[in-house]
Short mmCIF file of C-alpha atoms in Angstrom, two decimals:
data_model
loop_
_atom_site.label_atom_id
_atom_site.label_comp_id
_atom_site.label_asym_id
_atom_site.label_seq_id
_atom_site.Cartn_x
_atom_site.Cartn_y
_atom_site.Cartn_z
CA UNK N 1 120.91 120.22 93.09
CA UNK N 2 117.45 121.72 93.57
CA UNK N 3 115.73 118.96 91.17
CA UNK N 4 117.33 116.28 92.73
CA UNK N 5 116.40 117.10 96.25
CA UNK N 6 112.51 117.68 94.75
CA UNK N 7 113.07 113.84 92.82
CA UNK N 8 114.12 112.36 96.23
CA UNK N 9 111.63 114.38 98.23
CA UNK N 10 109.06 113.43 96.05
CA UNK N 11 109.94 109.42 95.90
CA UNK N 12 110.09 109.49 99.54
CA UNK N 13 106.84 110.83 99.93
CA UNK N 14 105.31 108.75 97.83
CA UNK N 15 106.77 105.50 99.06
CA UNK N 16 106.03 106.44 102.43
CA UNK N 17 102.30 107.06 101.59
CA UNK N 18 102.05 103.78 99.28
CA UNK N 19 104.26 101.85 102.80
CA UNK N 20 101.49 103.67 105.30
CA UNK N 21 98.35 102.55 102.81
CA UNK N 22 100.03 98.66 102.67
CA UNK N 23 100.67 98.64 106.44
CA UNK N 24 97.06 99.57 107.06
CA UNK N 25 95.32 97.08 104.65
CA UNK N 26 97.22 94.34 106.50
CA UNK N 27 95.88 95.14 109.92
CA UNK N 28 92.56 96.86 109.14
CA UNK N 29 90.41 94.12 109.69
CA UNK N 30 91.91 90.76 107.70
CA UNK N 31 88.83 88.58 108.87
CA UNK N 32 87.28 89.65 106.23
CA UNK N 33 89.63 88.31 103.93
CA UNK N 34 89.02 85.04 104.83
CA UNK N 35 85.24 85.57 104.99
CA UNK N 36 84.95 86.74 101.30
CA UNK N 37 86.84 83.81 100.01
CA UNK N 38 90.19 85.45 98.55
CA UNK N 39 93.26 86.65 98.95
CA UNK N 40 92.45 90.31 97.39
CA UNK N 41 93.26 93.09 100.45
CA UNK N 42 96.56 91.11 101.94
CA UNK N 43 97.67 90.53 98.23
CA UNK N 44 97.18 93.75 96.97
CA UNK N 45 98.34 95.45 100.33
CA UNK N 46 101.65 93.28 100.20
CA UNK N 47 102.41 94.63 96.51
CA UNK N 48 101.50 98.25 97.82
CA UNK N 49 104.50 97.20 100.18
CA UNK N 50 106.59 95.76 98.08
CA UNK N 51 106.21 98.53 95.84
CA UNK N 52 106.59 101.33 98.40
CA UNK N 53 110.00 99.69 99.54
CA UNK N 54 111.29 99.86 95.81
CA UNK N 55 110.08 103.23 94.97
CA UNK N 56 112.04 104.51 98.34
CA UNK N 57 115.62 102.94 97.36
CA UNK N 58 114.99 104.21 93.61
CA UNK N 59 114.40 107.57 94.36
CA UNK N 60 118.04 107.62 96.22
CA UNK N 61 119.31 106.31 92.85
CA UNK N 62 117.87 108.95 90.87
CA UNK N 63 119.20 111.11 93.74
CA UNK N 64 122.55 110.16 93.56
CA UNK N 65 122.68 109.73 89.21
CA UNK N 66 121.53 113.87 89.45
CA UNK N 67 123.88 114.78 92.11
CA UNK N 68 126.88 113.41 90.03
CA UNK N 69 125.45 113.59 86.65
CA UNK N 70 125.52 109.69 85.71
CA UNK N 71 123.37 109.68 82.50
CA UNK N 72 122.99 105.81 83.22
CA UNK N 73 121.79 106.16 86.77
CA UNK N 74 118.99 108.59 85.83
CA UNK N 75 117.94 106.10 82.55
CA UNK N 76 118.02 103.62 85.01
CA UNK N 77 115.78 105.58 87.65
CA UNK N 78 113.69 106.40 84.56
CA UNK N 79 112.99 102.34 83.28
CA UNK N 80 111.94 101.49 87.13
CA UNK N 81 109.81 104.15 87.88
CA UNK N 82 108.14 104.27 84.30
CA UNK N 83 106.92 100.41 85.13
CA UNK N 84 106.27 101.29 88.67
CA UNK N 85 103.81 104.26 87.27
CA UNK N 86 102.17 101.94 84.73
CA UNK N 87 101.65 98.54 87.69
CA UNK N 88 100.55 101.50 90.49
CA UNK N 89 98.07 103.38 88.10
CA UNK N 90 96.91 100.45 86.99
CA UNK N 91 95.90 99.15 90.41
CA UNK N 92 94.13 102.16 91.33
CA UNK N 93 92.03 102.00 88.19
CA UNK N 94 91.09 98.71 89.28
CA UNK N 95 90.59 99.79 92.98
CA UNK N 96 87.43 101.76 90.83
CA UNK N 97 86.30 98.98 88.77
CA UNK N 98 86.45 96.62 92.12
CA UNK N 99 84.16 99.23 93.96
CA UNK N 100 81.32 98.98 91.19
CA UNK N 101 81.28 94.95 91.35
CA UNK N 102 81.93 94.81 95.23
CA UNK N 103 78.02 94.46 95.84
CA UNK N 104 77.43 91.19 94.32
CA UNK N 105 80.85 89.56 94.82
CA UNK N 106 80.71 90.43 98.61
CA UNK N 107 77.38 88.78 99.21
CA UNK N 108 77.85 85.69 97.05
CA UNK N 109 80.84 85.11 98.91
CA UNK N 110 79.27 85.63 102.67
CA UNK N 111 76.71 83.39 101.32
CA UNK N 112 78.98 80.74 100.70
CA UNK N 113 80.83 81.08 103.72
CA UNK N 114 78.11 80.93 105.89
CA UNK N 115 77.44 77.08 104.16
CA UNK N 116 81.08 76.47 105.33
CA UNK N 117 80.64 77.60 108.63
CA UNK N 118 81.11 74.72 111.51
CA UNK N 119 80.23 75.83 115.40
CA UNK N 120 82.70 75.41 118.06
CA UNK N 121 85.77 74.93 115.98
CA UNK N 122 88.82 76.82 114.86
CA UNK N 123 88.70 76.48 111.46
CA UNK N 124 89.15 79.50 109.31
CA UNK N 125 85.84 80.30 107.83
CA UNK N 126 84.47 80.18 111.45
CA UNK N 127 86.80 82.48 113.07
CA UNK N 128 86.31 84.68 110.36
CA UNK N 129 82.31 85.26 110.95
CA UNK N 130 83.06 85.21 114.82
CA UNK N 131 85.43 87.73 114.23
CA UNK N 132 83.38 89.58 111.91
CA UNK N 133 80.24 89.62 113.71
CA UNK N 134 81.62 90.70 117.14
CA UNK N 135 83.98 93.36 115.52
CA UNK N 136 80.90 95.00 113.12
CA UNK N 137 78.03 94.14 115.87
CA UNK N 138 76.22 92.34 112.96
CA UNK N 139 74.15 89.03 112.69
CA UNK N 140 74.15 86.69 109.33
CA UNK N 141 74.11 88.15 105.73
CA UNK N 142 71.09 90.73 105.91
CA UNK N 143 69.32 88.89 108.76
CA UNK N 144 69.72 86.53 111.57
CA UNK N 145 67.45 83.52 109.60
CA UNK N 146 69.88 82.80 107.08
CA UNK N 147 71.86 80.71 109.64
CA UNK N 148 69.07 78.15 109.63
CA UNK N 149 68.14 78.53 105.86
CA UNK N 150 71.40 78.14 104.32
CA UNK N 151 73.39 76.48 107.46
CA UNK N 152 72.75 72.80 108.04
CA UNK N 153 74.83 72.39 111.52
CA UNK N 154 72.03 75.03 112.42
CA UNK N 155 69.06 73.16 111.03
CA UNK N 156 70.70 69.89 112.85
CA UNK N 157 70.17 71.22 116.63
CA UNK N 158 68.57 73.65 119.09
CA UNK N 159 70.55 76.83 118.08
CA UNK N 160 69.45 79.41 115.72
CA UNK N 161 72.65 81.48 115.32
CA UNK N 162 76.39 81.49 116.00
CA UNK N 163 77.50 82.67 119.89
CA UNK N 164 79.26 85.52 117.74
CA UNK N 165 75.91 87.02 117.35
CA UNK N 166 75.34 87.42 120.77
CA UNK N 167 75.98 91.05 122.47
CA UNK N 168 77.89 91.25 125.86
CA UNK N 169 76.26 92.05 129.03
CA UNK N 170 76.84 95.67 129.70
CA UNK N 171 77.07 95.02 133.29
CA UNK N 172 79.53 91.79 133.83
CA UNK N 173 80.90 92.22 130.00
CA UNK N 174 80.31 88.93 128.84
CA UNK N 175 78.46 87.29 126.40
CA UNK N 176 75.01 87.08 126.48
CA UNK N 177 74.00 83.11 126.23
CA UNK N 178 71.15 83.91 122.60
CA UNK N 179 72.27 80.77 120.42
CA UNK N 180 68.21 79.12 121.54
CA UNK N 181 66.22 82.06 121.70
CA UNK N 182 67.88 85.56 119.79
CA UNK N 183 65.93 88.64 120.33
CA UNK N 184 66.99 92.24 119.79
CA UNK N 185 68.04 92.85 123.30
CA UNK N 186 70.15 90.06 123.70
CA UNK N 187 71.93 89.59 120.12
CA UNK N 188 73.08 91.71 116.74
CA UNK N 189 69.55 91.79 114.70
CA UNK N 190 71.24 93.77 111.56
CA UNK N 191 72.87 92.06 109.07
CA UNK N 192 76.79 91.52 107.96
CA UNK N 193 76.29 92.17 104.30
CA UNK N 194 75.62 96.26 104.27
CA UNK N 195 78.59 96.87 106.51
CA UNK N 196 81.36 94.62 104.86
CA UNK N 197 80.04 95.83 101.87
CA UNK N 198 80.48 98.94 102.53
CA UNK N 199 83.98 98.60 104.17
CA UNK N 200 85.11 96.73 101.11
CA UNK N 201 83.88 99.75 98.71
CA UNK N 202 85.50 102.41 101.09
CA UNK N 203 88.63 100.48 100.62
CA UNK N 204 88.82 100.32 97.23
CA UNK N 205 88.24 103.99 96.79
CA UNK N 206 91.24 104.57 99.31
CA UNK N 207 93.51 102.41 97.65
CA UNK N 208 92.26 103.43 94.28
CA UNK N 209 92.73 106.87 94.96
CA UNK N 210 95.79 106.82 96.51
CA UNK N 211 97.08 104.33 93.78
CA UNK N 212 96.23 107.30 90.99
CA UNK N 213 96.94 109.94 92.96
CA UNK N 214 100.50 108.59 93.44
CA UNK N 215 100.97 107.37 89.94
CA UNK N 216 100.60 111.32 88.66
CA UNK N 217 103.28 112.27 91.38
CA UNK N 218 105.56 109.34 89.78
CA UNK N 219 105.13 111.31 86.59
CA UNK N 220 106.43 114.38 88.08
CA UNK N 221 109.48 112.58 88.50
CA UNK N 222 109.81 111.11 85.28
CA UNK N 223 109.68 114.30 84.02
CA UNK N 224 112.40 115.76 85.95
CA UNK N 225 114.06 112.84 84.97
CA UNK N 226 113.74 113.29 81.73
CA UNK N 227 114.97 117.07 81.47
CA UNK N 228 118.25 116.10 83.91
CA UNK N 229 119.06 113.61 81.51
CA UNK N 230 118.54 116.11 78.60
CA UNK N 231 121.09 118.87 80.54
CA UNK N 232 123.90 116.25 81.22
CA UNK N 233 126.73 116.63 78.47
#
């Protein structure tokens, strides 16, 4: 009885904190996922869900194979978590690697964005720098000239940056008109890059460190597995 309750307290735990780390990828700021040109935080945050879900109903079948001694139920249990261990440590060693190469991926992909970028629409590469450079109070890549250099809407007519990189009056709370003339008292001066960047890195240390931190508290329970099995006649 007592190492069942510990299996099931123990898959609970962990599917909760593998649901909780999903959950919060999803809504922790998902412009950016547009903005760096793939799918990687909502995909990976939808198999931390996905996976979280499984991990919670197969810990009440590892339960339930202990409490009545089902040798079948607890090989079962053992199959499904073993892969579960292997795809979750997996991704958290690759939330590591990720962090190391999130420097140059995140810029080459602002960069391209910002080529993409079309004023006063709704499309989603615009939304996603509005979005991102009212949310992070930021301007560009690293400065406010790249919208001219590497934007040709920009080069075209009268404005040097997006509205987005406008601040809001502190008075009336809206924005500040800066498109014409942007100075550092009426729009973001520091750049987008250093911040996302940064986000993105602090990210993939969470969910890599959650990812191997719960894949050695899967083993626990392959373990216990393991030695139930063993003590079943």
């Amino acid at each position: 009885m007592g190492r069942s309750a510990e299996m099931g307290s123990c898959g609970n735990s962990r599917s909760i904190a593998i649901l909780v780390l999903g959950i919060w990828t999803v809504v922790d700021r998902p412009y950016l996922e547009q903005l760096l040109g793939n799918d990687l935080y909502i995909t990976a945050a939808y198999i931390l869900i996905a996976t979280g879900c499984v991990i919670f109903f197969v810990s009440f079948l590892g339960c339930f194979g202990a409490l009545k001694e089902i040798k079948c139920m607890l090989l079962s249990y053992f199959i499904i978590v073993l892969l579960l261990f292997i795809i979750v440590l997996i991704g958290g060693i690759l939330g590591y690697v990720f962090k190391d190469k999130a420097s140059v991926s995140v810029k080459n992909a602002m960069t391209s964005a910002m080529k993409d970028y079309k004023p006063d629409t709704d499309i989603p590469i615009t939304k996603a720098w509005d979005e991102t450079q009212q949310a992070m109070k930021c301007c560009g890549i690293t400065e406010q000239s790249e919208w001219l250099k590497y934007n040709r809407n920009f080069k075209n007519s009268g404005n040097k940056v997006p509205k987005s990189c406008c601040k809001n009056d502190p008075n009336t709370g809206k924005v500040i008109e800066c498109q014409n003339s942007p100075t550092e008292d009426n729009s973001y001066t520091e750049g987008c890059y250093k911040k996302a960047r940064d986000f993105v890195q602090g990210q993939a240390v969470i969910i890599g460190g959650v990812g191997i931190a719960v894949a050695f508290i899967m083993l626990i329970g392959l373990i216990l597995s393991i030695i139930l099995f063993k003590l079943i006649n």
